[in-house]
Short mmCIF file of C-alpha atoms and ligand atoms in Angstrom, two decimals:
data_model
loop_
_atom_site.label_atom_id
_atom_site.label_comp_id
_atom_site.label_asym_id
_atom_site.label_seq_id
_atom_site.Cartn_x
_atom_site.Cartn_y
_atom_site.Cartn_z
CA MET A 1 11.13 -15.68 -15.08
CA ARG A 2 12.06 -11.99 -15.21
CA ILE A 3 10.86 -9.86 -12.33
CA CYS A 4 11.45 -6.15 -11.97
CA ILE A 5 10.73 -4.28 -8.78
CA PHE A 6 9.83 -0.70 -9.53
CA GLY A 7 10.48 1.39 -6.42
CA SER A 8 13.01 -0.71 -4.53
CA GLY A 9 12.89 1.11 -1.20
CA ALA A 10 11.95 -0.45 2.13
CA ILE A 11 9.44 -3.04 0.87
CA GLY A 12 10.65 -3.40 -2.73
CA GLY A 13 14.24 -3.79 -1.54
CA TYR A 14 13.23 -6.48 0.94
CA MET A 15 11.29 -8.37 -1.73
CA GLY A 16 14.23 -7.94 -4.12
CA VAL A 17 16.74 -9.44 -1.70
CA ARG A 18 14.51 -12.43 -0.95
CA LEU A 19 13.60 -13.06 -4.62
CA HIS A 20 17.28 -12.91 -5.56
CA GLN A 21 18.15 -15.35 -2.78
CA GLY A 22 15.40 -17.64 -4.06
CA GLY A 23 17.02 -17.74 -7.49
CA ALA A 24 14.71 -15.40 -9.43
CA ASP A 25 16.06 -13.22 -12.22
CA VAL A 26 15.20 -9.99 -10.43
CA SER A 27 16.16 -6.40 -11.17
CA LEU A 28 15.62 -3.37 -8.97
CA VAL A 29 14.61 0.09 -10.17
CA ALA A 30 15.52 2.82 -7.72
CA ARG A 31 17.06 6.27 -7.72
CA GLY A 32 19.39 8.69 -5.97
CA ALA A 33 21.91 7.79 -3.27
CA HIS A 34 20.04 4.55 -2.47
CA LEU A 35 20.50 3.31 -6.05
CA GLN A 36 24.13 4.33 -6.11
CA ALA A 37 24.83 2.50 -2.83
CA MET A 38 23.04 -0.67 -4.03
CA ARG A 39 25.04 -0.60 -7.25
CA GLU A 40 28.34 -0.07 -5.54
CA ASN A 41 27.96 -2.25 -2.44
CA GLY A 42 24.99 -4.52 -3.16
CA VAL A 43 21.71 -4.51 -1.24
CA LYS A 44 22.16 -5.14 2.46
CA LEU A 45 19.29 -6.64 4.48
CA ILE A 46 19.52 -6.56 8.27
CA THR A 47 17.31 -9.01 10.15
CA ASP A 48 17.27 -10.50 13.65
CA GLU A 49 19.24 -13.41 12.20
CA GLY A 50 22.05 -11.24 10.84
CA GLU A 51 22.99 -9.47 7.63
CA ASP A 52 22.71 -10.54 3.99
CA VAL A 53 24.24 -8.70 1.05
CA VAL A 54 23.11 -9.56 -2.47
CA HIS A 55 23.94 -8.11 -5.86
CA PRO A 56 20.91 -8.04 -8.17
CA LYS A 57 20.90 -5.75 -11.18
CA CYS A 58 19.99 -2.23 -10.05
CA SER A 59 19.01 0.49 -12.48
CA ALA A 60 17.52 3.94 -12.82
CA ASP A 61 16.53 3.25 -16.39
CA PRO A 62 13.73 0.73 -16.96
CA ALA A 63 14.28 0.99 -20.72
CA GLU A 64 17.64 -0.76 -20.31
CA LEU A 65 15.89 -3.65 -18.51
CA GLY A 66 13.20 -4.16 -21.14
CA PRO A 67 9.94 -6.17 -20.93
CA GLN A 68 9.48 -8.39 -17.88
CA ASP A 69 7.24 -11.27 -16.84
CA TYR A 70 6.30 -9.41 -13.67
CA VAL A 71 6.63 -5.80 -12.58
CA ILE A 72 6.19 -5.43 -8.85
CA ILE A 73 5.21 -1.84 -8.10
CA ALA A 74 6.45 -1.07 -4.58
CA LEU A 75 6.20 2.71 -4.71
CA LYS A 76 4.28 4.81 -2.27
CA ALA A 77 0.77 4.71 -3.72
CA HIS A 78 0.69 8.45 -4.48
CA SER A 79 3.83 8.09 -6.66
CA VAL A 80 2.44 5.51 -9.07
CA THR A 81 0.68 7.79 -11.54
CA GLY A 82 3.76 10.02 -11.93
CA ALA A 83 5.89 6.94 -12.62
CA ILE A 84 3.69 5.55 -15.43
CA PRO A 85 5.98 6.69 -18.30
CA SER A 86 8.98 5.06 -16.60
CA ILE A 87 7.12 1.80 -15.97
CA LEU A 88 5.78 1.36 -19.51
CA PRO A 89 9.09 0.17 -21.07
CA LEU A 90 8.98 -2.80 -18.67
CA LEU A 91 5.69 -4.02 -20.09
CA GLY A 92 5.40 -6.59 -22.85
CA PRO A 93 2.10 -8.04 -24.07
CA ASP A 94 1.85 -10.51 -21.16
CA THR A 95 3.61 -8.69 -18.34
CA ALA A 96 1.76 -8.89 -15.04
CA ILE A 97 1.73 -5.90 -12.69
CA VAL A 98 1.81 -6.69 -8.98
CA THR A 99 0.53 -3.85 -6.81
CA ALA A 100 2.60 -4.11 -3.60
CA VAL A 101 1.21 -0.89 -2.17
CA ASN A 102 -1.01 -0.02 0.76
CA GLY A 103 -4.58 1.10 0.19
CA ILE A 104 -7.00 0.44 -2.64
CA PRO A 105 -5.20 -0.42 -5.93
CA TYR A 106 -6.06 1.08 -9.32
CA TRP A 107 -7.60 -2.18 -10.57
CA TYR A 108 -10.01 -2.61 -7.63
CA PHE A 109 -13.23 -2.67 -9.64
CA HIS A 110 -11.83 -4.88 -12.43
CA LYS A 111 -13.69 -8.21 -12.39
CA HIS A 112 -15.48 -6.94 -9.31
CA GLY A 113 -18.92 -7.61 -10.69
CA GLY A 114 -22.11 -5.75 -9.90
CA GLU A 115 -22.96 -2.13 -10.46
CA TYR A 116 -19.45 -0.78 -9.79
CA GLU A 117 -17.68 -3.02 -12.31
CA GLY A 118 -15.02 -1.10 -14.23
CA ARG A 119 -15.08 2.01 -11.99
CA VAL A 120 -11.94 4.10 -11.67
CA VAL A 121 -11.01 5.10 -8.10
CA GLU A 122 -10.00 8.74 -8.49
CA SER A 123 -8.16 9.16 -5.18
CA VAL A 124 -5.60 6.53 -6.15
CA ASP A 125 -5.81 6.76 -9.91
CA PRO A 126 -6.47 10.39 -10.86
CA GLY A 127 -8.01 10.61 -14.30
CA GLY A 128 -7.91 6.81 -14.60
CA ARG A 129 -4.42 6.93 -16.10
CA GLN A 130 -3.15 3.74 -14.44
CA TRP A 131 -6.27 1.91 -15.56
CA ALA A 132 -5.91 3.20 -19.13
CA GLU A 133 -2.13 2.93 -19.54
CA PHE A 134 -1.30 -0.24 -17.57
CA GLY A 135 -4.62 -1.95 -18.18
CA PRO A 136 -6.45 -3.69 -15.31
CA GLN A 137 -6.02 -7.11 -16.93
CA ARG A 138 -2.32 -7.08 -16.01
CA ALA A 139 -2.98 -6.69 -12.31
CA ILE A 140 -2.23 -9.16 -9.53
CA GLY A 141 -3.19 -7.95 -6.06
CA CYS A 142 -0.70 -8.02 -3.21
CA VAL A 143 -1.17 -7.18 0.46
CA VAL A 144 2.06 -6.20 2.19
CA TYR A 145 2.26 -7.32 5.84
CA PRO A 146 5.93 -6.93 6.73
CA ALA A 147 7.42 -3.73 8.11
CA THR A 148 10.83 -2.69 6.83
CA GLU A 149 12.87 0.50 6.66
CA VAL A 150 15.66 1.97 4.55
CA VAL A 151 18.02 2.88 7.39
CA GLU A 152 20.75 4.24 5.15
CA PRO A 153 21.25 4.18 1.38
CA GLY A 154 21.50 0.59 0.22
CA VAL A 155 20.61 -0.82 3.65
CA ILE A 156 17.19 -2.25 4.52
CA LYS A 157 16.22 -3.18 8.05
CA HIS A 158 13.56 -5.81 8.52
CA VAL A 159 11.28 -4.98 11.47
CA TYR A 160 8.67 -7.76 11.37
CA GLY A 161 6.64 -10.05 9.11
CA ASP A 162 7.29 -12.07 5.97
CA LYS A 163 3.85 -12.41 4.36
CA PHE A 164 2.83 -10.99 0.99
CA SER A 165 -0.67 -12.27 0.21
CA LEU A 166 -1.40 -12.48 -3.51
CA GLY A 167 -4.61 -12.74 -5.49
CA GLU A 168 -6.06 -12.35 -8.94
CA PRO A 169 -8.87 -9.80 -9.25
CA ASP A 170 -11.18 -12.62 -10.41
CA GLY A 171 -10.03 -14.92 -7.60
CA SER A 172 -8.59 -17.56 -9.91
CA SER A 173 -5.46 -19.65 -9.27
CA SER A 174 -3.91 -18.58 -12.55
CA ASP A 175 -0.57 -19.87 -13.71
CA ARG A 176 0.99 -16.43 -13.34
CA VAL A 177 -0.08 -15.90 -9.73
CA MET A 178 0.98 -19.41 -8.72
CA LYS A 179 4.42 -18.98 -10.30
CA LEU A 180 4.91 -15.65 -8.56
CA SER A 181 3.95 -17.22 -5.26
CA GLU A 182 6.51 -19.99 -5.87
CA ALA A 183 9.25 -17.44 -6.59
CA LEU A 184 8.55 -15.52 -3.38
CA THR A 185 8.31 -18.72 -1.39
CA ALA A 186 11.64 -19.92 -2.78
CA GLY A 187 13.13 -16.75 -1.27
CA GLY A 188 11.81 -17.63 2.18
CA LEU A 189 8.73 -15.39 2.15
CA ARG A 190 5.15 -16.46 2.71
CA ALA A 191 3.01 -15.74 -0.34
CA PRO A 192 -0.41 -17.36 -0.04
CA VAL A 193 -2.67 -17.07 -3.08
CA LEU A 194 -6.12 -15.95 -1.96
CA ASP A 195 -9.39 -16.26 -3.83
CA LYS A 196 -10.72 -13.06 -2.22
CA ILE A 197 -7.81 -10.66 -2.21
CA ARG A 198 -10.12 -7.64 -1.77
CA ASP A 199 -11.13 -8.90 1.70
CA GLU A 200 -7.48 -8.87 2.69
CA ILE A 201 -6.88 -5.44 1.13
CA TRP A 202 -9.67 -4.06 3.33
CA LEU A 203 -8.39 -5.82 6.44
CA LYS A 204 -5.01 -4.11 6.02
CA LEU A 205 -6.60 -0.80 5.00
CA TRP A 206 -8.86 -0.95 8.06
CA GLY A 207 -5.80 -0.31 10.23
CA ASN A 208 -3.99 2.12 7.96
CA LEU A 209 -7.14 4.21 7.60
CA CYS A 210 -7.24 5.10 11.29
CA PHE A 211 -3.92 4.38 13.00
CA ASN A 212 -1.82 6.17 10.39
CA PRO A 213 -3.59 9.57 10.54
CA ILE A 214 -4.16 9.39 14.29
CA SER A 215 -0.44 8.78 14.77
CA ALA A 216 0.43 11.63 12.40
CA LEU A 217 -1.85 13.97 14.37
CA THR A 218 -0.80 12.86 17.85
CA HIS A 219 2.70 11.46 17.25
CA ALA A 220 1.65 8.44 19.31
CA THR A 221 2.82 4.89 18.62
CA LEU A 222 0.39 2.01 17.98
CA ASP A 223 0.41 0.74 21.58
CA VAL A 224 -0.57 4.19 22.88
CA ILE A 225 -3.30 4.84 20.28
CA THR A 226 -4.94 1.50 20.95
CA SER A 227 -4.74 1.60 24.75
CA ASP A 228 -5.95 5.17 25.26
CA PRO A 229 -9.76 4.72 25.40
CA GLU A 230 -10.40 8.00 23.59
CA THR A 231 -8.11 7.51 20.58
CA ARG A 232 -9.19 3.86 20.47
CA ALA A 233 -12.78 5.11 20.19
CA VAL A 234 -11.84 7.40 17.29
CA ALA A 235 -10.15 4.49 15.53
CA ARG A 236 -13.16 2.27 16.16
CA ALA A 237 -15.59 4.86 14.79
CA MET A 238 -13.54 5.25 11.59
CA MET A 239 -13.33 1.48 11.21
CA MET A 240 -17.07 1.03 11.65
CA GLU A 241 -17.73 3.57 8.90
CA ALA A 242 -15.27 1.73 6.66
CA LYS A 243 -16.87 -1.59 7.50
CA GLU A 244 -20.27 -0.31 6.42
CA ILE A 245 -18.74 0.70 3.07
CA GLY A 246 -16.96 -2.63 2.72
CA ASP A 247 -20.17 -4.49 3.57
CA ARG A 248 -22.01 -2.67 0.78
CA LEU A 249 -19.23 -3.70 -1.62
CA GLY A 250 -19.47 -7.35 -0.60
CA VAL A 251 -16.30 -7.41 1.51
CA HIS A 252 -16.08 -9.99 4.29
CA PHE A 253 -14.15 -8.87 7.39
CA ARG A 254 -12.83 -12.08 8.89
CA VAL A 255 -12.00 -10.51 12.27
CA ASP A 256 -14.07 -8.10 14.32
CA VAL A 257 -13.07 -4.54 15.01
CA GLU A 258 -11.81 -5.11 18.58
CA ARG A 259 -9.57 -7.96 17.47
CA ARG A 260 -8.19 -5.86 14.62
CA ILE A 261 -7.41 -2.99 17.01
CA ASN A 262 -5.81 -5.38 19.52
CA GLY A 263 -3.68 -6.85 16.72
CA ALA A 264 -2.33 -3.40 15.87
CA GLY A 265 -1.71 -2.67 19.56
CA ALA A 266 0.28 -5.88 19.89
CA VAL A 267 2.80 -4.51 17.38
CA GLY A 268 3.88 -2.28 20.27
CA ALA A 269 5.70 1.06 20.34
CA HIS A 270 5.85 1.28 16.55
CA LYS A 271 5.48 4.49 14.58
CA THR A 272 3.15 4.13 11.60
CA SER A 273 4.57 4.83 8.16
CA MET A 274 2.55 8.06 7.97
CA LEU A 275 4.13 9.37 11.16
CA GLN A 276 7.57 8.31 9.93
CA ASP A 277 6.95 10.16 6.65
CA LEU A 278 5.83 13.28 8.50
CA GLU A 279 8.88 13.22 10.74
CA ARG A 280 11.17 12.81 7.73
CA ASP A 281 9.49 15.52 5.61
CA ARG A 282 8.37 12.92 3.06
CA PRO A 283 5.03 12.86 1.22
CA MET A 284 2.28 11.24 3.29
CA GLU A 285 0.01 8.54 1.80
CA ILE A 286 -3.20 10.37 2.70
CA ASP A 287 -5.28 9.99 -0.45
CA PRO A 288 -4.61 6.25 -0.97
CA LEU A 289 -5.44 5.41 2.66
CA LEU A 290 -8.16 7.88 3.67
CA THR A 291 -9.55 9.96 0.82
CA VAL A 292 -10.16 6.72 -1.04
CA VAL A 293 -12.44 5.41 1.72
CA GLN A 294 -14.32 8.71 1.78
CA GLU A 295 -14.67 8.46 -2.02
CA MET A 296 -15.98 4.90 -1.80
CA GLY A 297 -18.38 5.97 0.95
CA ARG A 298 -19.82 8.62 -1.36
CA MET A 299 -20.01 5.98 -4.10
CA VAL A 300 -22.09 3.54 -2.07
CA GLY A 301 -24.05 6.16 -0.10
CA VAL A 302 -22.52 5.62 3.35
CA PRO A 303 -21.81 8.76 5.43
CA THR A 304 -18.29 8.99 6.87
CA PRO A 305 -18.45 11.72 9.55
CA THR A 306 -15.49 10.57 11.64
CA ILE A 307 -13.32 9.80 8.63
CA ASP A 308 -14.19 13.24 7.22
CA VAL A 309 -13.03 15.01 10.39
CA VAL A 310 -9.77 13.07 10.73
CA LEU A 311 -9.09 13.42 7.01
CA ALA A 312 -9.58 17.21 7.13
CA LEU A 313 -7.19 17.46 10.08
CA VAL A 314 -4.49 15.21 8.69
CA LYS A 315 -4.60 16.90 5.27
CA GLN A 316 -4.03 20.25 6.91
CA ARG A 317 -1.28 18.78 9.10
CA GLY A 318 0.37 17.36 5.99
CA GLU A 319 0.04 20.57 4.02
CA ILE A 320 1.51 22.72 6.77
CA ALA A 321 4.43 20.31 7.06
CA GLY A 322 4.92 20.34 3.27
CA CYS A 323 4.21 16.58 3.14
CA TYR A 324 0.88 16.65 1.31
CA THR A 325 -0.55 18.45 -1.71
CA ARG A 326 -4.25 18.41 -2.38
CA THR A 327 -5.22 17.05 -5.76
CA ARG A 328 -8.85 17.99 -5.26
CA GLN A 329 -10.60 21.03 -3.90
CA PRO A 330 -11.92 20.66 -0.37
CA GLU A 331 -15.64 19.99 -0.19
CA PRO A 332 -17.75 22.92 1.02
CA ALA A 333 -18.31 22.87 4.78
CA GLN A 334 -21.63 21.49 5.99
CA PRO A 335 -23.32 23.46 8.79
CA ALA A 336 -22.85 21.52 12.03
CA VAL A 337 -26.31 22.55 13.28
CA ALA A 338 -29.32 23.16 11.06
CA ALA A 339 -30.31 26.87 10.85
CA GLN A 340 -33.08 27.76 13.30
N1 NDP B 401 7.78 0.19 4.76
C1 NDP B 401 6.88 -0.57 5.36
O1 NDP B 401 7.13 -1.10 6.45
C2 NDP B 401 5.55 -0.85 4.74
C3 NDP B 401 5.17 -0.27 3.55
N2 NDP B 401 3.98 -0.62 2.98
C4 NDP B 401 3.56 -0.02 1.74
O2 NDP B 401 4.44 -0.42 0.70
C5 NDP B 401 4.53 0.63 -0.29
C6 NDP B 401 6.00 0.99 -0.46
O3 NDP B 401 6.42 1.58 0.76
P1 NDP B 401 7.96 1.74 1.19
O4 NDP B 401 8.75 0.62 0.65
O5 NDP B 401 7.96 1.97 2.65
O6 NDP B 401 8.34 3.08 0.43
P2 NDP B 401 9.81 3.64 0.11
O7 NDP B 401 9.66 5.10 -0.04
O8 NDP B 401 10.80 3.11 1.08
O9 NDP B 401 10.13 2.97 -1.30
C7 NDP B 401 9.77 3.49 -2.53
C8 NDP B 401 11.05 3.69 -3.31
O10 NDP B 401 10.71 4.04 -4.63
C9 NDP B 401 11.59 5.09 -5.04
N3 NDP B 401 10.98 5.82 -6.14
C10 NDP B 401 9.93 6.66 -6.11
N4 NDP B 401 9.63 7.11 -7.35
C11 NDP B 401 10.53 6.53 -8.17
C12 NDP B 401 10.76 6.64 -9.57
N5 NDP B 401 9.99 7.38 -10.35
N6 NDP B 401 11.79 5.93 -10.09
C13 NDP B 401 12.57 5.15 -9.31
N7 NDP B 401 12.40 5.03 -7.97
C14 NDP B 401 11.40 5.71 -7.42
C15 NDP B 401 11.74 5.92 -3.79
O11 NDP B 401 12.84 6.80 -3.91
P3 NDP B 401 12.88 8.16 -3.05
O12 NDP B 401 13.16 7.72 -1.66
O13 NDP B 401 13.98 8.93 -3.69
O14 NDP B 401 11.54 8.81 -3.17
C16 NDP B 401 11.92 4.82 -2.76
O15 NDP B 401 13.26 4.36 -2.72
C17 NDP B 401 3.67 1.78 0.24
O16 NDP B 401 2.39 1.74 -0.31
C18 NDP B 401 3.61 1.50 1.75
O17 NDP B 401 2.45 2.03 2.38
C19 NDP B 401 3.16 -1.55 3.53
C20 NDP B 401 3.49 -2.15 4.69
C21 NDP B 401 4.67 -1.79 5.45
C1 KPL B 402 2.09 -0.34 11.13
C2 KPL B 402 0.84 -0.30 10.30
C3 KPL B 402 0.18 -1.65 10.39
C4 KPL B 402 -0.12 0.73 10.93
O1 KPL B 402 -1.39 0.76 10.43
C5 KPL B 402 1.15 0.05 8.87
O2 KPL B 402 0.82 -0.68 7.97
C6 KPL B 402 1.78 1.32 8.53
O3 KPL B 402 2.48 1.89 9.34
O4 KPL B 402 1.61 1.77 7.38
#
């Protein structure tokens, strides 16, 4: 079984180390100093238990790796469309694409059923290029729960978690998803195969949607956001808008909003990835985590007043910091009070 991880940074590198340790034939696509360090010294993973160094094949050139059984895309979600030409050489007729990214994936409405079947989600897949060039039929969903960090080139620090939930868009226990789960499990990860992966995507997105931008705007950690009654209320309002959208799309939220907020608070004094990106002058995942929910709200006819406000603020914050570029024109302002 040939597995290539495209975008072997914090999450992709962690998956790569564990898959290699589990005996999979895994190769890592990366770039820059991180790639050079992994090639020269191997990939180092630091955990509470100690350090592991492994030596999988690492490359900048997917064409030299050729077609794979699985391509795990572990890029930041906003980088996927730009990477399409580099990913294509990894695809044979039966290659599966595993979307190990936060937010709504490009294939979301494939095998969804109902009136939205086959819809492209513009905020994550501008112009529907991923849908057209990868094809939705290749997709296996993946929800990333662990937190990891590239602390220096070639070195990945594990912060918490080991679960990568998997699921076919049609909910089936296909051969390909079961084999992938086995490969991840052999490496010591948890990889349950779910029949309703979209429910889990929303559960993760529920937190990212609010905690990430609030942290980028306030520079607060998760424990502070969730214990301050006022920022907690902002988070709750955003989550309730998202829940209404999810409900209209047939999503089942298996925990209630207070429990979800408490779960994030229990992570402690942790900076969200969006805050970390802002502090490091790196592009922020705003469209895949927020704009997408606004877009889906428009799609199903649910107003998103709190999301709209936070989104406007965090986009401007990102732009001023040079960490975000708008792909779409801002919507015209609505008068706050009707004209007398
Ligand atoms: N890190 C975490 O704890 C968590 C992350 N996630 C999600 O997982 C996904 C991946 O995040 P994360 O691992 O943190 O991101 P990283 O930025 O650490 O990893 C992505 C890697 O891909 C590389 N890359 C980007 N474009 C290309 C390209 N065209 N060719 C080769 N390499 C490329 C990047 O290089 P460069 O640095 O040069 O841009 C980087 O090394 C995101 O959607 C994130 O939200 C989810 C849960 C937790
Ligand atoms: C820590 C957490 C759960 C915050 O929503 C996260 O996923 C992120 O930082 O992107």
